[in-house]
Amino acid sequence: MRDHGARTAVLTLLLLAFPAAGRSEEEPAAADPLDALIEQNTHRLEWRDDGPSGPGWERIVSEGRAAEFFLIGESHGNRETPRLTVALAKALRPAGYSALGVEVGPITARRLVELCRSGEGVEAFRAFLEEFAFSFPYFWWREEAEMLCRILDEGYEVWGLDQEFIGSARFLLGDLRALVEDPDHRAQVDAWLAEADAARAAAEEGGKMDGLFIQTVDPEALRAFADRLPAEAERAREIARELAATAVVYQHYGAQRYFENNRDRVRLIKRYFRQALAGSAAGDGAKAIIKMGSVHSGRGRSPMMQLDIGNTASELAALRGGDSFHLVFFTRRSVAADGSESDWAEEAPALAMLDAHRPEGAWALFDLRPLRSHFASSKRREQNPDLADYVFRYDALLLADRFHAAETLVPLP
């Protein structure tokens, strides 16, 4: 017993003297495998006067050319995203891309194309918005309007893939009135126009968007009106029906039926996507850049629990025997119009984690696909849920040095 006790004492002394066999106390802990994966899949992107360059840009273009659809998941209201979209449209045109899908209604998209082709450029957008304020989203920013006109010059079609906008009724009803001939039909449209004008005036006086025509009109009355129109009045019927569909979406939201709001909106987005493909000059095989909010553009269920346009494009690409490429574009810091700067590190820890690998002063492309095996573990997904969401919904994340606020063409409500 005494011998056994002596041997135990010696062994204890040895363990205390050498706490980790074969490793000194100065040796650093093993590297974080996630950190190493991010570092290995970070690609620098430079933006110069002649446009983007570097290994990150080369990878974006290569992946885009091989894909059926290229989806840009954006955050709205910055200068950098439309600039990137123009460069991408130019780079992908030789690979057969022929359409740009944007987050406006299909009727509005046709009007935006007309504004671009008016010969007045951005000033045509400004004049339209001064007459019909809040009639369409996002193209009230100069950079977005310029982007659209430049991409049209590259030979692209423009697809409107969303519902018509909350303030669109005044211009849509004006178009509708010009298309109907029956006196009773005109009288009904005139009554709706009076309602829309009064609602708009009240909104301007009160400084709120509550109570606009889209939020109060009976969708069934619009549908019944469309059904009464003659079959040859195709454009008039379309306007009435799209106003009805838009009213349903916004009235769900006003009644706090948020799931139904997103469900019906996404159904419209998919319908417009199918119609755009069927009507494209390139046919059902058209290759398109789709630029929409980041909640819409990824694979799988969106943060709103919908199978959105990103998932639809992914499945359709697979049915064609190809693939889609999904890029989400963010920044760590943003600069407001007054020059003040915001840092999103606290609100977006996943971006802060990636930003630590971004080369100083440059942009960085993070290929997220090699990280999927790491996040196959539910425990790892729980540790970094936001980053895991990006990894499975998107193929790559592009992180800018800074976003700068876009220039507003007219004051917004």
mmCIF file of C-alpha atoms in Angstrom:
data_model
loop_
_atom_site.group_PDB
_atom_site.id
_atom_site.type_symbol
_atom_site.label_atom_id
_atom_site.label_comp_id
_atom_site.label_asym_id
_atom_site.label_seq_id
_atom_site.Cartn_x
_atom_site.Cartn_y
_atom_site.Cartn_z
ATOM 1 C CA MET A 1 0.000 0.000 0.000
ATOM 2 C CA ARG A 2 2.824 2.345 0.848
ATOM 3 C CA ASP A 3 4.499 1.636 -2.537
ATOM 4 C CA HIS A 4 1.236 2.336 -4.357
ATOM 5 C CA GLY A 5 0.865 5.653 -2.504
ATOM 6 C CA ALA A 6 4.424 6.662 -3.453
ATOM 7 C CA ARG A 7 3.820 5.920 -7.116
ATOM 8 C CA THR A 8 0.611 7.998 -7.043
ATOM 9 C CA ALA A 9 2.427 10.944 -5.484
ATOM 10 C CA VAL A 10 5.157 10.844 -8.138
ATOM 11 C CA LEU A 11 2.557 10.691 -10.914
ATOM 12 C CA THR A 12 0.692 13.665 -9.422
ATOM 13 C CA LEU A 13 3.897 15.708 -9.310
ATOM 14 C CA LEU A 14 4.629 14.873 -12.930
ATOM 15 C CA LEU A 15 1.136 15.945 -14.021
ATOM 16 C CA LEU A 16 1.442 19.211 -12.138
ATOM 17 C CA ALA A 17 4.818 19.875 -13.701
ATOM 18 C CA PHE A 18 3.562 19.114 -17.224
ATOM 19 C CA PRO A 19 -0.100 20.207 -17.423
ATOM 20 C CA ALA A 20 -0.443 19.280 -21.109
ATOM 21 C CA ALA A 21 1.924 16.608 -22.278
ATOM 22 C CA GLY A 22 3.889 17.659 -25.337
ATOM 23 C CA ARG A 23 2.609 21.317 -25.210
ATOM 24 C CA SER A 24 4.147 24.304 -23.437
ATOM 25 C CA GLU A 25 2.107 26.866 -21.569
ATOM 26 C CA GLU A 26 3.128 29.486 -24.149
ATOM 27 C CA GLU A 27 1.717 27.531 -27.096
ATOM 28 C CA PRO A 28 -1.498 29.204 -28.418
ATOM 29 C CA ALA A 29 -4.831 27.418 -28.336
ATOM 30 C CA ALA A 30 -6.035 25.719 -31.499
ATOM 31 C CA ALA A 31 -7.370 28.115 -34.159
ATOM 32 C CA ASP A 32 -11.118 28.605 -34.407
ATOM 33 C CA PRO A 33 -12.190 26.387 -37.357
ATOM 34 C CA LEU A 34 -14.941 28.824 -38.383
ATOM 35 C CA ASP A 35 -12.519 31.741 -38.367
ATOM 36 C CA ALA A 36 -10.088 29.742 -40.489
ATOM 37 C CA LEU A 37 -12.825 28.796 -42.962
ATOM 38 C CA ILE A 38 -13.853 32.423 -43.367
ATOM 39 C CA GLU A 39 -10.261 33.498 -43.917
ATOM 40 C CA GLN A 40 -9.685 30.795 -46.552
ATOM 41 C CA ASN A 41 -12.772 31.882 -48.497
ATOM 42 C CA THR A 42 -12.319 35.654 -48.442
ATOM 43 C CA HIS A 43 -11.617 37.316 -51.804
ATOM 44 C CA ARG A 44 -10.574 40.940 -52.185
ATOM 45 C CA LEU A 45 -12.536 43.266 -54.466
ATOM 46 C CA GLU A 46 -11.308 46.710 -55.473
ATOM 47 C CA TRP A 47 -13.487 49.484 -56.895
ATOM 48 C CA ARG A 48 -11.646 51.862 -59.212
ATOM 49 C CA ASP A 49 -12.696 54.570 -61.661
ATOM 50 C CA ASP A 50 -13.143 51.970 -64.398
ATOM 51 C CA GLY A 51 -15.233 49.690 -62.173
ATOM 52 C CA PRO A 52 -14.689 46.614 -59.998
ATOM 53 C CA SER A 53 -11.668 44.350 -60.227
ATOM 54 C CA GLY A 54 -9.728 41.774 -58.274
ATOM 55 C CA PRO A 55 -10.248 38.114 -57.404
ATOM 56 C CA GLY A 56 -13.590 38.791 -55.715
ATOM 57 C CA TRP A 57 -15.027 40.417 -58.814
ATOM 58 C CA GLU A 58 -13.625 37.720 -61.087
ATOM 59 C CA ARG A 59 -15.342 35.089 -58.955
ATOM 60 C CA ILE A 60 -18.677 36.943 -59.027
ATOM 61 C CA VAL A 61 -18.596 37.226 -62.821
ATOM 62 C CA SER A 62 -17.508 33.620 -63.320
ATOM 63 C CA GLU A 63 -20.278 32.283 -61.085
ATOM 64 C CA GLY A 64 -22.836 34.582 -62.674
ATOM 65 C CA ARG A 65 -21.996 33.570 -66.231
ATOM 66 C CA ALA A 66 -22.427 29.907 -65.332
ATOM 67 C CA ALA A 67 -25.803 30.473 -63.653
ATOM 68 C CA GLU A 68 -29.348 30.699 -65.003
ATOM 69 C CA PHE A 69 -30.313 33.488 -62.614
ATOM 70 C CA PHE A 70 -28.222 35.910 -60.584
ATOM 71 C CA LEU A 71 -29.965 37.201 -57.472
ATOM 72 C CA ILE A 72 -28.780 40.325 -55.676
ATOM 73 C CA GLY A 73 -30.135 40.506 -52.132
ATOM 74 C CA GLU A 74 -29.909 44.170 -51.287
ATOM 75 C CA SER A 75 -30.540 46.708 -48.575
ATOM 76 C CA HIS A 76 -32.215 49.745 -50.086
ATOM 77 C CA GLY A 77 -31.173 53.365 -50.360
ATOM 78 C CA ASN A 78 -27.430 53.338 -51.017
ATOM 79 C CA ARG A 79 -25.295 54.341 -53.991
ATOM 80 C CA GLU A 80 -23.196 51.207 -54.094
ATOM 81 C CA THR A 81 -25.850 48.598 -54.959
ATOM 82 C CA PRO A 82 -27.085 50.216 -58.212
ATOM 83 C CA ARG A 83 -23.466 50.836 -59.212
ATOM 84 C CA LEU A 84 -22.652 47.160 -58.659
ATOM 85 C CA THR A 85 -25.769 46.130 -60.605
ATOM 86 C CA VAL A 86 -24.760 48.151 -63.664
ATOM 87 C CA ALA A 87 -21.276 46.605 -63.660
ATOM 88 C CA LEU A 88 -22.765 43.146 -63.261
ATOM 89 C CA ALA A 89 -25.264 43.675 -66.098
ATOM 90 C CA LYS A 90 -22.443 44.656 -68.442
ATOM 91 C CA ALA A 91 -20.294 41.684 -67.415
ATOM 92 C CA LEU A 92 -23.113 39.130 -67.749
ATOM 93 C CA ARG A 93 -24.644 40.346 -71.010
ATOM 94 C CA PRO A 94 -22.213 38.276 -73.170
ATOM 95 C CA ALA A 95 -23.277 35.161 -71.211
ATOM 96 C CA GLY A 96 -26.867 35.533 -72.423
ATOM 97 C CA TYR A 97 -28.431 37.574 -69.644
ATOM 98 C CA SER A 98 -31.244 39.679 -71.067
ATOM 99 C CA ALA A 99 -33.509 40.833 -68.208
ATOM 100 C CA LEU A 100 -33.397 42.721 -64.932
ATOM 101 C CA GLY A 101 -36.101 41.936 -62.372
ATOM 102 C CA VAL A 102 -36.816 44.733 -59.886
ATOM 103 C CA GLU A 103 -39.026 45.345 -56.849
ATOM 104 C CA VAL A 104 -41.880 47.278 -58.498
ATOM 105 C CA GLY A 105 -45.174 46.263 -60.056
ATOM 106 C CA PRO A 106 -45.342 45.106 -63.683
ATOM 107 C CA ILE A 107 -47.366 48.136 -64.821
ATOM 108 C CA THR A 108 -45.022 50.500 -62.999
ATOM 109 C CA ALA A 109 -42.016 48.777 -64.602
ATOM 110 C CA ARG A 110 -43.374 49.623 -68.054
ATOM 111 C CA ARG A 111 -43.833 53.243 -66.985
ATOM 112 C CA LEU A 112 -40.260 53.408 -65.680
ATOM 113 C CA VAL A 113 -38.990 52.144 -69.030
ATOM 114 C CA GLU A 114 -40.986 54.909 -70.738
ATOM 115 C CA LEU A 115 -39.415 57.499 -68.419
ATOM 116 C CA CYS A 116 -35.931 56.248 -69.299
ATOM 117 C CA ARG A 117 -36.705 56.374 -73.015
ATOM 118 C CA SER A 118 -38.234 59.847 -72.868
ATOM 119 C CA GLY A 119 -34.848 61.406 -73.551
ATOM 120 C CA GLU A 120 -34.965 63.359 -70.279
ATOM 121 C CA GLY A 121 -33.272 60.739 -68.108
ATOM 122 C CA VAL A 122 -33.519 61.206 -64.364
ATOM 123 C CA GLU A 123 -35.432 64.488 -64.760
ATOM 124 C CA ALA A 124 -38.352 62.485 -66.173
ATOM 125 C CA PHE A 125 -38.442 60.487 -62.932
ATOM 126 C CA ARG A 126 -38.374 63.684 -60.892
ATOM 127 C CA ALA A 127 -41.229 65.270 -62.865
ATOM 128 C CA PHE A 128 -43.361 62.140 -62.593
ATOM 129 C CA LEU A 129 -42.826 61.904 -58.827
ATOM 130 C CA GLU A 130 -43.647 65.580 -58.377
ATOM 131 C CA GLU A 131 -47.032 64.923 -60.004
ATOM 132 C CA PHE A 132 -47.618 61.448 -58.527
ATOM 133 C CA ALA A 133 -45.689 61.369 -55.281
ATOM 134 C CA PHE A 134 -45.015 57.992 -53.693
ATOM 135 C CA SER A 135 -46.246 56.126 -56.780
ATOM 136 C CA PHE A 136 -43.351 53.691 -56.965
ATOM 137 C CA PRO A 137 -40.596 52.607 -54.569
ATOM 138 C CA TYR A 138 -36.828 52.958 -54.721
ATOM 139 C CA PHE A 139 -36.579 54.724 -58.088
ATOM 140 C CA TRP A 140 -37.139 57.975 -56.233
ATOM 141 C CA TRP A 141 -33.367 57.753 -55.663
ATOM 142 C CA ARG A 142 -31.192 59.207 -58.404
ATOM 143 C CA GLU A 143 -28.761 56.300 -58.465
ATOM 144 C CA GLU A 144 -31.542 53.738 -58.915
ATOM 145 C CA ALA A 145 -33.102 55.695 -61.787
ATOM 146 C CA GLU A 146 -29.726 56.118 -63.474
ATOM 147 C CA MET A 147 -29.030 52.412 -63.034
ATOM 148 C CA LEU A 148 -32.267 51.418 -64.740
ATOM 149 C CA CYS A 149 -31.674 53.667 -67.744
ATOM 150 C CA ARG A 150 -28.077 52.473 -68.148
ATOM 151 C CA ILE A 151 -29.111 48.818 -68.011
ATOM 152 C CA LEU A 152 -31.776 49.452 -70.655
ATOM 153 C CA ASP A 153 -28.983 50.888 -72.826
ATOM 154 C CA GLU A 154 -27.199 47.541 -72.437
ATOM 155 C CA GLY A 155 -30.149 45.840 -74.162
ATOM 156 C CA TYR A 156 -31.917 44.429 -71.104
ATOM 157 C CA GLU A 157 -35.640 44.015 -70.565
ATOM 158 C CA VAL A 158 -37.037 45.212 -67.231
ATOM 159 C CA TRP A 159 -39.367 42.944 -65.279
ATOM 160 C CA GLY A 160 -41.586 44.309 -62.515
ATOM 161 C CA LEU A 161 -41.835 41.470 -59.994
ATOM 162 C CA ASP A 162 -43.774 42.969 -57.092
ATOM 163 C CA GLN A 163 -47.245 44.330 -56.368
ATOM 164 C CA GLU A 164 -48.023 47.895 -57.378
ATOM 165 C CA PHE A 165 -47.057 50.419 -54.723
ATOM 166 C CA ILE A 166 -49.171 51.822 -51.914
ATOM 167 C CA GLY A 167 -49.371 55.283 -53.526
ATOM 168 C CA SER A 168 -49.766 54.141 -57.139
ATOM 169 C CA ALA A 169 -53.563 54.469 -57.433
ATOM 170 C CA ARG A 170 -53.650 58.041 -58.728
ATOM 171 C CA PHE A 171 -51.503 57.397 -61.760
ATOM 172 C CA LEU A 172 -52.956 53.932 -62.411
ATOM 173 C CA LEU A 173 -56.534 55.215 -62.230
ATOM 174 C CA GLY A 174 -55.577 58.053 -64.574
ATOM 175 C CA ASP A 175 -54.313 55.488 -67.072
ATOM 176 C CA LEU A 176 -57.456 53.429 -66.554
ATOM 177 C CA ARG A 177 -59.745 56.380 -67.256
ATOM 178 C CA ALA A 178 -57.995 57.019 -70.571
ATOM 179 C CA LEU A 179 -58.630 53.413 -71.601
ATOM 180 C CA VAL A 180 -62.355 53.065 -70.847
ATOM 181 C CA GLU A 181 -65.032 54.446 -73.184
ATOM 182 C CA ASP A 182 -68.360 53.509 -71.662
ATOM 183 C CA PRO A 183 -69.812 56.545 -69.761
ATOM 184 C CA ASP A 184 -70.775 54.404 -66.769
ATOM 185 C CA HIS A 185 -67.292 52.952 -66.585
ATOM 186 C CA ARG A 186 -65.758 56.414 -66.759
ATOM 187 C CA ALA A 187 -68.072 57.642 -64.038
ATOM 188 C CA GLN A 188 -66.908 54.852 -61.744
ATOM 189 C CA VAL A 189 -63.240 55.574 -62.454
ATOM 190 C CA ASP A 190 -63.847 59.299 -61.860
ATOM 191 C CA ALA A 191 -65.375 58.482 -58.474
ATOM 192 C CA TRP A 192 -62.353 56.370 -57.553
ATOM 193 C CA LEU A 193 -60.013 59.117 -58.727
ATOM 194 C CA ALA A 194 -61.795 61.613 -56.485
ATOM 195 C CA GLU A 195 -61.378 59.212 -53.551
ATOM 196 C CA ALA A 196 -57.695 58.731 -54.338
ATOM 197 C CA ASP A 197 -57.048 62.489 -54.618
ATOM 198 C CA ALA A 198 -58.847 63.195 -51.335
ATOM 199 C CA ALA A 199 -56.980 60.427 -49.538
ATOM 200 C CA ARG A 200 -53.675 61.690 -50.858
ATOM 201 C CA ALA A 201 -54.413 65.254 -49.752
ATOM 202 C CA ALA A 202 -55.358 64.040 -46.271
ATOM 203 C CA ALA A 203 -52.168 61.994 -46.059
ATOM 204 C CA GLU A 204 -50.040 64.996 -47.039
ATOM 205 C CA GLU A 205 -51.769 67.203 -44.474
ATOM 206 C CA GLY A 206 -51.469 64.650 -41.686
ATOM 207 C CA GLY A 207 -47.975 63.508 -42.615
ATOM 208 C CA LYS A 208 -48.996 59.840 -42.603
ATOM 209 C CA MET A 209 -49.638 57.234 -45.281
ATOM 210 C CA ASP A 210 -52.699 55.816 -43.510
ATOM 211 C CA GLY A 211 -55.978 55.824 -45.394
ATOM 212 C CA LEU A 212 -54.721 55.923 -48.979
ATOM 213 C CA PHE A 213 -57.026 54.596 -51.701
ATOM 214 C CA ILE A 214 -55.261 51.213 -51.870
ATOM 215 C CA GLN A 215 -55.859 50.745 -48.144
ATOM 216 C CA THR A 216 -59.585 51.483 -48.236
ATOM 217 C CA VAL A 217 -61.020 50.458 -51.620
ATOM 218 C CA ASP A 218 -63.049 47.235 -51.863
ATOM 219 C CA PRO A 219 -60.900 44.784 -53.889
ATOM 220 C CA GLU A 220 -64.025 42.933 -54.998
ATOM 221 C CA ALA A 221 -65.427 46.114 -56.507
ATOM 222 C CA LEU A 222 -62.273 46.490 -58.603
ATOM 223 C CA ARG A 223 -62.419 42.856 -59.718
ATOM 224 C CA ALA A 224 -66.112 43.169 -60.630
ATOM 225 C CA PHE A 225 -65.311 46.312 -62.607
ATOM 226 C CA ALA A 226 -62.594 44.448 -64.509
ATOM 227 C CA ASP A 227 -65.032 41.649 -65.321
ATOM 228 C CA ARG A 228 -67.529 44.145 -66.783
ATOM 229 C CA LEU A 229 -65.003 45.550 -69.237
ATOM 230 C CA PRO A 230 -65.040 44.220 -72.805
ATOM 231 C CA ALA A 231 -62.603 41.411 -73.578
ATOM 232 C CA GLU A 232 -60.614 43.590 -75.968
ATOM 233 C CA ALA A 233 -59.929 46.141 -73.180
ATOM 234 C CA GLU A 234 -57.001 44.032 -71.997
ATOM 235 C CA ARG A 235 -54.887 46.848 -70.558
ATOM 236 C CA ALA A 236 -57.804 48.361 -68.662
ATOM 237 C CA ARG A 237 -58.697 44.996 -67.183
ATOM 238 C CA GLU A 238 -55.089 44.487 -66.124
ATOM 239 C CA ILE A 239 -54.980 47.814 -64.259
ATOM 240 C CA ALA A 240 -58.209 47.114 -62.360
ATOM 241 C CA ARG A 241 -57.116 43.602 -61.433
ATOM 242 C CA GLU A 242 -53.649 44.648 -60.314
ATOM 243 C CA LEU A 243 -55.123 47.424 -58.183
ATOM 244 C CA ALA A 244 -57.367 44.799 -56.560
ATOM 245 C CA ALA A 245 -54.457 42.425 -55.902
ATOM 246 C CA THR A 246 -52.381 45.264 -54.473
ATOM 247 C CA ALA A 247 -55.233 46.361 -52.229
ATOM 248 C CA VAL A 248 -55.473 42.861 -50.751
ATOM 249 C CA VAL A 249 -51.766 42.871 -49.868
ATOM 250 C CA TYR A 250 -51.795 46.285 -48.192
ATOM 251 C CA GLN A 251 -55.092 45.719 -46.407
ATOM 252 C CA HIS A 252 -53.703 42.539 -44.857
ATOM 253 C CA TYR A 253 -50.857 44.647 -43.513
ATOM 254 C CA GLY A 254 -53.154 47.388 -42.230
ATOM 255 C CA ALA A 255 -55.170 44.767 -40.338
ATOM 256 C CA GLN A 256 -51.933 43.310 -38.879
ATOM 257 C CA ARG A 257 -52.386 40.055 -40.799
ATOM 258 C CA TYR A 258 -48.668 39.960 -41.453
ATOM 259 C CA PHE A 259 -48.341 36.332 -42.482
ATOM 260 C CA GLU A 260 -51.187 36.709 -45.000
ATOM 261 C CA ASN A 261 -49.673 39.980 -46.216
ATOM 262 C CA ASN A 262 -46.371 38.282 -47.027
ATOM 263 C CA ARG A 263 -48.019 35.117 -48.333
ATOM 264 C CA ASP A 264 -50.175 36.955 -50.869
ATOM 265 C CA ARG A 265 -47.354 39.277 -51.832
ATOM 266 C CA VAL A 266 -45.028 36.362 -52.553
ATOM 267 C CA ARG A 267 -47.726 34.638 -54.591
ATOM 268 C CA LEU A 268 -47.940 37.752 -56.748
ATOM 269 C CA ILE A 269 -44.143 37.895 -57.096
ATOM 270 C CA LYS A 270 -44.093 34.306 -58.364
ATOM 271 C CA ARG A 271 -46.950 34.957 -60.773
ATOM 272 C CA TYR A 272 -45.199 38.004 -62.203
ATOM 273 C CA PHE A 273 -41.973 36.032 -62.545
ATOM 274 C CA ARG A 274 -43.756 33.326 -64.523
ATOM 275 C CA GLN A 275 -45.472 35.919 -66.730
ATOM 276 C CA ALA A 276 -42.204 37.771 -67.324
ATOM 277 C CA LEU A 277 -40.488 34.589 -68.461
ATOM 278 C CA ALA A 278 -43.388 33.692 -70.751
ATOM 279 C CA GLY A 279 -43.414 37.162 -72.289
ATOM 280 C CA SER A 280 -39.667 37.599 -72.582
ATOM 281 C CA ALA A 281 -38.095 38.065 -75.987
ATOM 282 C CA ALA A 282 -35.698 35.288 -74.941
ATOM 283 C CA GLY A 283 -38.571 32.969 -74.003
ATOM 284 C CA ASP A 284 -38.821 30.692 -70.986
ATOM 285 C CA GLY A 285 -35.066 30.149 -71.118
ATOM 286 C CA ALA A 286 -34.282 33.812 -70.397
ATOM 287 C CA LYS A 287 -31.396 34.458 -68.004
ATOM 288 C CA ALA A 288 -32.078 37.272 -65.570
ATOM 289 C CA ILE A 289 -30.502 39.372 -62.857
ATOM 290 C CA ILE A 290 -33.047 39.735 -60.053
ATOM 291 C CA LYS A 291 -32.389 42.665 -57.712
ATOM 292 C CA MET A 292 -34.657 42.663 -54.681
ATOM 293 C CA GLY A 293 -34.463 43.040 -50.920
ATOM 294 C CA SER A 294 -32.323 40.509 -49.105
ATOM 295 C CA VAL A 295 -35.376 38.964 -47.413
ATOM 296 C CA HIS A 296 -36.670 37.891 -50.847
ATOM 297 C CA SER A 297 -33.559 36.716 -52.649
ATOM 298 C CA GLY A 298 -32.207 33.721 -50.762
ATOM 299 C CA ARG A 299 -32.953 30.019 -51.004
ATOM 300 C CA GLY A 300 -35.341 28.253 -48.646
ATOM 301 C CA ARG A 301 -37.782 30.038 -46.390
ATOM 302 C CA SER A 302 -37.319 33.750 -45.997
ATOM 303 C CA PRO A 303 -37.239 35.524 -42.611
ATOM 304 C CA MET A 304 -40.968 36.093 -43.271
ATOM 305 C CA MET A 305 -41.435 32.306 -43.473
ATOM 306 C CA GLN A 306 -42.187 32.322 -47.199
ATOM 307 C CA LEU A 307 -40.710 30.427 -50.138
ATOM 308 C CA ASP A 308 -39.911 33.602 -52.012
ATOM 309 C CA ILE A 309 -38.553 34.540 -55.447
ATOM 310 C CA GLY A 310 -35.031 33.425 -54.483
ATOM 311 C CA ASN A 311 -36.208 29.897 -53.801
ATOM 312 C CA THR A 312 -38.373 29.852 -56.945
ATOM 313 C CA ALA A 313 -35.434 30.945 -59.108
ATOM 314 C CA SER A 314 -33.241 28.292 -57.515
ATOM 315 C CA GLU A 315 -35.757 25.517 -58.223
ATOM 316 C CA LEU A 316 -36.390 26.693 -61.768
ATOM 317 C CA ALA A 317 -32.656 26.825 -62.477
ATOM 318 C CA ALA A 318 -32.366 23.230 -61.239
ATOM 319 C CA LEU A 319 -35.270 22.159 -63.470
ATOM 320 C CA ARG A 320 -33.375 23.665 -66.405
ATOM 321 C CA GLY A 321 -30.393 21.536 -65.449
ATOM 322 C CA GLY A 322 -28.395 24.500 -64.155
ATOM 323 C CA ASP A 323 -28.078 26.588 -61.025
ATOM 324 C CA SER A 324 -28.742 30.038 -59.665
ATOM 325 C CA PHE A 325 -26.254 32.265 -57.864
ATOM 326 C CA HIS A 326 -27.396 34.199 -54.802
ATOM 327 C CA LEU A 327 -25.337 37.164 -53.616
ATOM 328 C CA VAL A 328 -26.249 39.221 -50.558
ATOM 329 C CA PHE A 329 -24.685 42.686 -50.473
ATOM 330 C CA PHE A 330 -24.141 44.492 -47.167
ATOM 331 C CA THR A 331 -21.811 46.896 -45.428
ATOM 332 C CA ARG A 332 -20.371 47.165 -41.949
ATOM 333 C CA ARG A 333 -20.745 50.968 -41.921
ATOM 334 C CA SER A 334 -23.071 53.400 -43.639
ATOM 335 C CA VAL A 335 -22.759 57.132 -44.259
ATOM 336 C CA ALA A 336 -25.930 59.239 -44.110
ATOM 337 C CA ALA A 337 -26.654 62.226 -46.339
ATOM 338 C CA ASP A 338 -25.450 64.585 -43.608
ATOM 339 C CA GLY A 339 -22.125 62.745 -43.368
ATOM 340 C CA SER A 340 -22.819 61.001 -40.070
ATOM 341 C CA GLU A 341 -21.708 57.392 -39.896
ATOM 342 C CA SER A 342 -23.356 54.299 -38.437
ATOM 343 C CA ASP A 343 -21.609 51.102 -37.408
ATOM 344 C CA TRP A 344 -23.798 47.996 -37.554
ATOM 345 C CA ALA A 345 -21.530 45.763 -35.463
ATOM 346 C CA GLU A 346 -23.843 45.557 -32.457
ATOM 347 C CA GLU A 347 -27.000 44.978 -34.505
ATOM 348 C CA ALA A 348 -25.328 42.618 -36.971
ATOM 349 C CA PRO A 349 -22.660 40.539 -35.194
ATOM 350 C CA ALA A 350 -22.357 38.202 -38.190
ATOM 351 C CA LEU A 351 -21.266 41.121 -40.368
ATOM 352 C CA ALA A 352 -18.791 42.224 -37.717
ATOM 353 C CA MET A 353 -17.341 38.700 -37.678
ATOM 354 C CA LEU A 354 -16.882 38.757 -41.445
ATOM 355 C CA ASP A 355 -15.649 42.337 -41.467
ATOM 356 C CA ALA A 356 -12.667 41.293 -39.359
ATOM 357 C CA HIS A 357 -11.412 39.469 -42.476
ATOM 358 C CA ARG A 358 -12.092 42.279 -44.956
ATOM 359 C CA PRO A 359 -8.895 43.890 -46.293
ATOM 360 C CA GLU A 360 -8.499 47.445 -45.044
ATOM 361 C CA GLY A 361 -10.168 49.956 -47.360
ATOM 362 C CA ALA A 362 -11.364 47.303 -49.827
ATOM 363 C CA TRP A 363 -14.506 45.289 -50.316
ATOM 364 C CA ALA A 364 -14.514 41.555 -49.668
ATOM 365 C CA LEU A 365 -16.412 38.668 -51.210
ATOM 366 C CA PHE A 366 -17.039 35.805 -48.792
ATOM 367 C CA ASP A 367 -17.800 32.491 -50.483
ATOM 368 C CA LEU A 368 -20.290 30.985 -48.046
ATOM 369 C CA ARG A 369 -20.658 27.567 -49.633
ATOM 370 C CA PRO A 370 -17.584 25.996 -47.972
ATOM 371 C CA LEU A 371 -19.058 26.999 -44.579
ATOM 372 C CA ARG A 372 -22.155 24.815 -45.026
ATOM 373 C CA SER A 373 -20.532 21.631 -43.742
ATOM 374 C CA HIS A 374 -19.407 23.531 -40.642
ATOM 375 C CA PHE A 375 -22.976 24.644 -39.953
ATOM 376 C CA ALA A 376 -24.445 21.203 -40.562
ATOM 377 C CA SER A 377 -24.165 20.882 -36.785
ATOM 378 C CA SER A 378 -27.244 22.236 -34.999
ATOM 379 C CA LYS A 379 -25.046 23.307 -32.099
ATOM 380 C CA ARG A 380 -22.920 25.459 -34.389
ATOM 381 C CA ARG A 381 -26.023 26.956 -35.984
ATOM 382 C CA GLU A 382 -27.256 27.890 -32.513
ATOM 383 C CA GLN A 383 -23.936 29.572 -31.738
ATOM 384 C CA ASN A 384 -24.030 31.797 -34.846
ATOM 385 C CA PRO A 385 -27.643 31.799 -36.092
ATOM 386 C CA ASP A 386 -27.423 34.911 -38.291
ATOM 387 C CA LEU A 387 -24.289 33.771 -40.082
ATOM 388 C CA ALA A 388 -25.722 30.261 -40.490
ATOM 389 C CA ASP A 389 -28.834 31.777 -42.101
ATOM 390 C CA TYR A 390 -26.704 33.623 -44.663
ATOM 391 C CA VAL A 391 -24.642 30.505 -45.324
ATOM 392 C CA PHE A 392 -27.603 28.352 -46.307
ATOM 393 C CA ARG A 393 -29.718 30.974 -48.054
ATOM 394 C CA TYR A 394 -26.917 32.638 -50.038
ATOM 395 C CA ASP A 395 -23.887 31.464 -51.977
ATOM 396 C CA ALA A 396 -21.773 34.519 -51.242
ATOM 397 C CA LEU A 397 -21.810 37.709 -49.210
ATOM 398 C CA LEU A 398 -20.249 40.876 -50.559
ATOM 399 C CA LEU A 399 -19.222 43.334 -47.868
ATOM 400 C CA ALA A 400 -18.496 46.928 -48.826
ATOM 401 C CA ASP A 401 -16.175 49.231 -46.960
ATOM 402 C CA ARG A 402 -19.053 51.713 -46.597
ATOM 403 C CA PHE A 403 -22.482 52.401 -48.038
ATOM 404 C CA HIS A 404 -23.319 56.007 -48.854
ATOM 405 C CA ALA A 405 -26.868 57.331 -48.785
ATOM 406 C CA ALA A 406 -28.515 57.643 -52.197
ATOM 407 C CA GLU A 407 -29.721 61.036 -53.417
ATOM 408 C CA THR A 408 -33.479 61.550 -53.142
ATOM 409 C CA LEU A 409 -35.063 63.116 -56.238
ATOM 410 C CA VAL A 410 -38.118 64.464 -54.384
ATOM 411 C CA PRO A 411 -38.926 64.793 -50.671
ATOM 412 C CA LEU A 412 -40.355 61.557 -49.269
ATOM 413 C CA PRO A 413 -43.377 61.471 -46.939
#
